[in-house]
PDB file of C-alpha atoms in Angstrom:
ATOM      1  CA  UNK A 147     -47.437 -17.868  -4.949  1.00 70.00           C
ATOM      2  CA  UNK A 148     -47.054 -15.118  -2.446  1.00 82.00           C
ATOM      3  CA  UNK A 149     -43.984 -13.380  -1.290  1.00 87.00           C
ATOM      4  CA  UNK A 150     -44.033 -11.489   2.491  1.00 91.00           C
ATOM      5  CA  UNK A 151     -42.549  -8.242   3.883  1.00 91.00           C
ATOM      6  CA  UNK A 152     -42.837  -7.769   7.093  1.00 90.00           C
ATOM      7  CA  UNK A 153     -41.704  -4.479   9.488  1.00 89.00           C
ATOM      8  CA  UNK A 154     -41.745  -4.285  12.695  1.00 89.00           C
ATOM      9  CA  UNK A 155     -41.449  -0.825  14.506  1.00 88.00           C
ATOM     10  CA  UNK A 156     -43.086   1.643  17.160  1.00 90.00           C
ATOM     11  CA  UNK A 157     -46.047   3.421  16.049  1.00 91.00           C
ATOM     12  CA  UNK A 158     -44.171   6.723  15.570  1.00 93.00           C
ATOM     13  CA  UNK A 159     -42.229   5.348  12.676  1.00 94.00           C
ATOM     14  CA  UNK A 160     -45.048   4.620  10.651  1.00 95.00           C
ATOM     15  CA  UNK A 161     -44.068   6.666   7.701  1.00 96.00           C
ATOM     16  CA  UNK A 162     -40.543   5.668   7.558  1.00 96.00           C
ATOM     17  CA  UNK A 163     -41.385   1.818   7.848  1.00 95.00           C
ATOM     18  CA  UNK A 164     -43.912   2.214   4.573  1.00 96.00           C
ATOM     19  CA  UNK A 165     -41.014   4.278   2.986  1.00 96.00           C
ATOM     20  CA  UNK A 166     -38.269   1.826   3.569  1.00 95.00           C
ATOM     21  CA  UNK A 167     -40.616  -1.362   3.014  1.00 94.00           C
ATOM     22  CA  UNK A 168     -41.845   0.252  -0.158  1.00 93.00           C
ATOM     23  CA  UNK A 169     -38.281   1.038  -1.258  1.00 93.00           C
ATOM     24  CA  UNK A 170     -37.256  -2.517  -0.484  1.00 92.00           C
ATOM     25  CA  UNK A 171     -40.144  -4.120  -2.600  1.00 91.00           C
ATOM     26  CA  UNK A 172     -40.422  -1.823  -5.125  1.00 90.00           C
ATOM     27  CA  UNK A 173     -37.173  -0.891  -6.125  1.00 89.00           C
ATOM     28  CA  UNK A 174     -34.175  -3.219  -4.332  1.00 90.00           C
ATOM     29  CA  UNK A 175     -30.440  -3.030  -5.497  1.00 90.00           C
ATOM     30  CA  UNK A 176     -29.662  -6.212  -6.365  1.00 91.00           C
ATOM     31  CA  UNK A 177     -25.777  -6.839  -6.345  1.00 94.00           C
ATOM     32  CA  UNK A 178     -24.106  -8.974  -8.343  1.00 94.00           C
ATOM     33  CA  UNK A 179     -22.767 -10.706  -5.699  1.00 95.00           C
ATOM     34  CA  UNK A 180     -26.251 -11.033  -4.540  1.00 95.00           C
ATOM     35  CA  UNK A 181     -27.414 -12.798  -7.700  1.00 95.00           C
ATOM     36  CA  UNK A 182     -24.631 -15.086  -7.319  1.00 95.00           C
ATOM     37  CA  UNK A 183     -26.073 -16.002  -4.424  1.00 96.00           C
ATOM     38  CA  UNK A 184     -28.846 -16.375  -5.642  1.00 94.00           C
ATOM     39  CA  UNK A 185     -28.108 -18.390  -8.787  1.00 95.00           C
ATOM     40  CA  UNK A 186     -26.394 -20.944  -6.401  1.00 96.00           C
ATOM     41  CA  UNK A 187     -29.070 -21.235  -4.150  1.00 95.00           C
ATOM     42  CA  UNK A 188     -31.715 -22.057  -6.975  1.00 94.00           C
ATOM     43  CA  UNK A 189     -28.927 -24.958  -8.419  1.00 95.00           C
ATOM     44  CA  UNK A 190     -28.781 -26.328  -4.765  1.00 95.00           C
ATOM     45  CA  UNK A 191     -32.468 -26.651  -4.664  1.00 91.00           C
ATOM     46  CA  UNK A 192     -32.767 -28.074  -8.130  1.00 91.00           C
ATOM     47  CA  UNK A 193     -30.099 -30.503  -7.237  1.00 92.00           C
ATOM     48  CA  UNK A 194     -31.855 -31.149  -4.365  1.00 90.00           C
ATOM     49  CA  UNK A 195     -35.595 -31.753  -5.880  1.00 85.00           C
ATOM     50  CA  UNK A 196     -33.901 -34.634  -8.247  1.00 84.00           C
ATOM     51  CA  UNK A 197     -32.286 -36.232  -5.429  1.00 86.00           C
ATOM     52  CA  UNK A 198     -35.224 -36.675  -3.006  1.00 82.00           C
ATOM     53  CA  UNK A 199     -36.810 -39.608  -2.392  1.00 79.00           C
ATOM     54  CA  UNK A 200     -39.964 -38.243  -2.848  1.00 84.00           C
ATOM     55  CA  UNK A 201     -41.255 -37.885  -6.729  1.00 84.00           C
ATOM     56  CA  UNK A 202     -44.557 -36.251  -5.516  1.00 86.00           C
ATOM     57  CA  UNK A 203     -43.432 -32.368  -6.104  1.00 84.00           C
ATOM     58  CA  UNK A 204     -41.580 -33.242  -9.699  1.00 83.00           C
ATOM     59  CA  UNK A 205     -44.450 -35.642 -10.442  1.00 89.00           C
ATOM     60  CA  UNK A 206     -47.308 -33.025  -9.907  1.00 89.00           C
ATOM     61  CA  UNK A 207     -45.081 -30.841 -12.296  1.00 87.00           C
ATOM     62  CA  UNK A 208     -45.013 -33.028 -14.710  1.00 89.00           C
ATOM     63  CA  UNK A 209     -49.069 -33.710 -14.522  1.00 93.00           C
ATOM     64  CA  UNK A 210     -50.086 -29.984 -14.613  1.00 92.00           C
ATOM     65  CA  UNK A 211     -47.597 -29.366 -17.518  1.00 91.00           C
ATOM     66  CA  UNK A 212     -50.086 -32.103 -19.558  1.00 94.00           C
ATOM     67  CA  UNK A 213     -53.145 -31.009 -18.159  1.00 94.00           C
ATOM     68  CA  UNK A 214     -52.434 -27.217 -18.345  1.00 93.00           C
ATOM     69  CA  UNK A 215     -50.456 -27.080 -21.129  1.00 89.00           C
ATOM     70  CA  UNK A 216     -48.358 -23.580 -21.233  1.00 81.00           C
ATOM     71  CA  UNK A 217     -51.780 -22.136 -18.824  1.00 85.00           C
ATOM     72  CA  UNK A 218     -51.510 -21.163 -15.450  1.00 83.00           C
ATOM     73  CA  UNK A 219     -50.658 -24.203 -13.731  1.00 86.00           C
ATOM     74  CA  UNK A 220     -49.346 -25.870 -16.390  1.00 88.00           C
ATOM     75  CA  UNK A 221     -46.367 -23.088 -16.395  1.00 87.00           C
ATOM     76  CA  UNK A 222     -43.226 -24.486 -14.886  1.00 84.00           C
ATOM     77  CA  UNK A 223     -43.139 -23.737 -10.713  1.00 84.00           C
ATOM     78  CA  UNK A 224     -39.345 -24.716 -10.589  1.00 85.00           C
ATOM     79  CA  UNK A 225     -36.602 -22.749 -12.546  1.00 88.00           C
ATOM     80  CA  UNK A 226     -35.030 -25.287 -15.354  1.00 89.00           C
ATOM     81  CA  UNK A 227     -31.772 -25.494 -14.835  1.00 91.00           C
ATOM     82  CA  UNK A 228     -30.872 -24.208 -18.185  1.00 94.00           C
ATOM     83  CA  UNK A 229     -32.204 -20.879 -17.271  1.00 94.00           C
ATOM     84  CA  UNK A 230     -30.057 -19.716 -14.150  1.00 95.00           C
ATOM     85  CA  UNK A 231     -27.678 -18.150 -16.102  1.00 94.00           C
ATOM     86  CA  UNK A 232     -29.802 -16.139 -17.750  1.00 94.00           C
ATOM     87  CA  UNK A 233     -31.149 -14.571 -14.462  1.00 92.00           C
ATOM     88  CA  UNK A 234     -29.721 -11.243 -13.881  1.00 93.00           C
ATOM     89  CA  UNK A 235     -30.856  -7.456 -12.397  1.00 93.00           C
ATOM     90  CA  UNK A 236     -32.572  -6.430 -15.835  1.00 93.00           C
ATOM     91  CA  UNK A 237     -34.903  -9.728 -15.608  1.00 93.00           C
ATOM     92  CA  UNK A 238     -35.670  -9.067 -12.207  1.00 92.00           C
ATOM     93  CA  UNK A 239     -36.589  -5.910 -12.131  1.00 92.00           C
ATOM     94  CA  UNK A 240     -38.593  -6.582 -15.506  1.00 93.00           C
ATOM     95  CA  UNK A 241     -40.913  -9.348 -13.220  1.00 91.00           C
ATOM     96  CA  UNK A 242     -40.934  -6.571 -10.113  1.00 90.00           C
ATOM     97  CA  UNK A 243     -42.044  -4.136 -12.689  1.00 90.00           C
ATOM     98  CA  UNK A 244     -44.758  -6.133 -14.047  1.00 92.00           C
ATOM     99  CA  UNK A 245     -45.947  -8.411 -10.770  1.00 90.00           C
ATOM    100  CA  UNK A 246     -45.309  -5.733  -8.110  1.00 90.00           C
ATOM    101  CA  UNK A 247     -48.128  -3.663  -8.828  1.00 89.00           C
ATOM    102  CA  UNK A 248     -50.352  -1.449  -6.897  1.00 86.00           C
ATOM    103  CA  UNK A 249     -53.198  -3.652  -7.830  1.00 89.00           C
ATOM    104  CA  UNK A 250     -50.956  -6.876  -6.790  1.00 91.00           C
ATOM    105  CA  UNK A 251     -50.041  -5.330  -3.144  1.00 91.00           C
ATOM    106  CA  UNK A 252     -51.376  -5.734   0.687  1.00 93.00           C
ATOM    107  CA  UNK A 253     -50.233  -3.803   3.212  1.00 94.00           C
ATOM    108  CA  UNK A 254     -51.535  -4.528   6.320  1.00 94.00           C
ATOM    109  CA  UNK A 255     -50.656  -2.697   9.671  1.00 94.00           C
ATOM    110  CA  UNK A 256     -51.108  -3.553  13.600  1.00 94.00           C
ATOM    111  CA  UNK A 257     -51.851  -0.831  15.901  1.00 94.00           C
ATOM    112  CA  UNK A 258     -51.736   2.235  13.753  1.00 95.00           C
ATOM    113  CA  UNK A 259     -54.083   4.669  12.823  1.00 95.00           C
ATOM    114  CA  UNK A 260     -55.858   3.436   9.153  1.00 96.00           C
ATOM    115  CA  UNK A 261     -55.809   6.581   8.037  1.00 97.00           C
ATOM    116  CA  UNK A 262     -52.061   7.646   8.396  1.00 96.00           C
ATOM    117  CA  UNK A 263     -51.327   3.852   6.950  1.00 96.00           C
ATOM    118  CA  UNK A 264     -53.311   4.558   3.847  1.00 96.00           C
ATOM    119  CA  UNK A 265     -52.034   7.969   3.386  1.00 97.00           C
ATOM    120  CA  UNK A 266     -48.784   6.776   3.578  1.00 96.00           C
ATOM    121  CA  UNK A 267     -49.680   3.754   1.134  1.00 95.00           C
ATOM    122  CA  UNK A 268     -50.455   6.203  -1.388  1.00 95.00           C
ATOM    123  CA  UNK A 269     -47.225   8.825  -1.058  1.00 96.00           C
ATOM    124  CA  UNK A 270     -44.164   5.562  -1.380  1.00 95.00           C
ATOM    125  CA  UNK A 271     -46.650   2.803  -3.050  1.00 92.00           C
ATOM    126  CA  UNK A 272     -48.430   4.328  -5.435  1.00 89.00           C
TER     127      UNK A 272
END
């Protein structure tokens, strides 16, 4: 899976745009009213996935779970229901902190100079 952050801004605001988009991936202040959101959202979609008429995304679960037992693909893609609760700012920053990694990170710019990008890249990302 991927996850995108994008910026758009003049050319002259270069260095504030990594800053901010760096502060924004790397280190976001999640609210507990944001979670809540959050946690709601996730049940809606759950609820949602069992009521379609459509099996194919549950079914395809269900076949890489037996073919890829507890491996890559075999790993659940949808959040069981029984774990919502359990979601909450330490866990997320605990997956940030472990998937949002230099290594793991593109950042790609339009129109500015390559060198200023990846200087800036290295001062807030890095």
């Amino acid at each position: 899976d991927t996850t995108m952050f994008a910026v758009s801004a003049e050319v002259k605001g270069l260095e504030t745009m990594v800053n901010l988009l760096a502060d924004v991936v790397l280190q976001p202040r999640l609210t507990d009213e944001e979670l809540e959101m959050m946690r709601l959202s996730v049940r809606f979609e759950l609820e949602d996935l069992q009521m379609r008429p459509d099996p194919e995304p549950l079914l395809t679960e269900m076949i890489h779970a037996a073919a890829y037992q507890d491996n890559t693909v075999g790993l659940p893609r949808f959040c069981p229901a029984e774990n919502v609760e359990k979601i909450d700012q330490k866990l997320l920053h605990s997956f940030l902190r472990n998937y949002y990694t230099a290594d793991r990170l593109v950042l790609a710019g339009v129109g500015v100079d390559h060198d200023q990008l990846v200087e800036h890249a290295k001062k807030y990302l890095l």
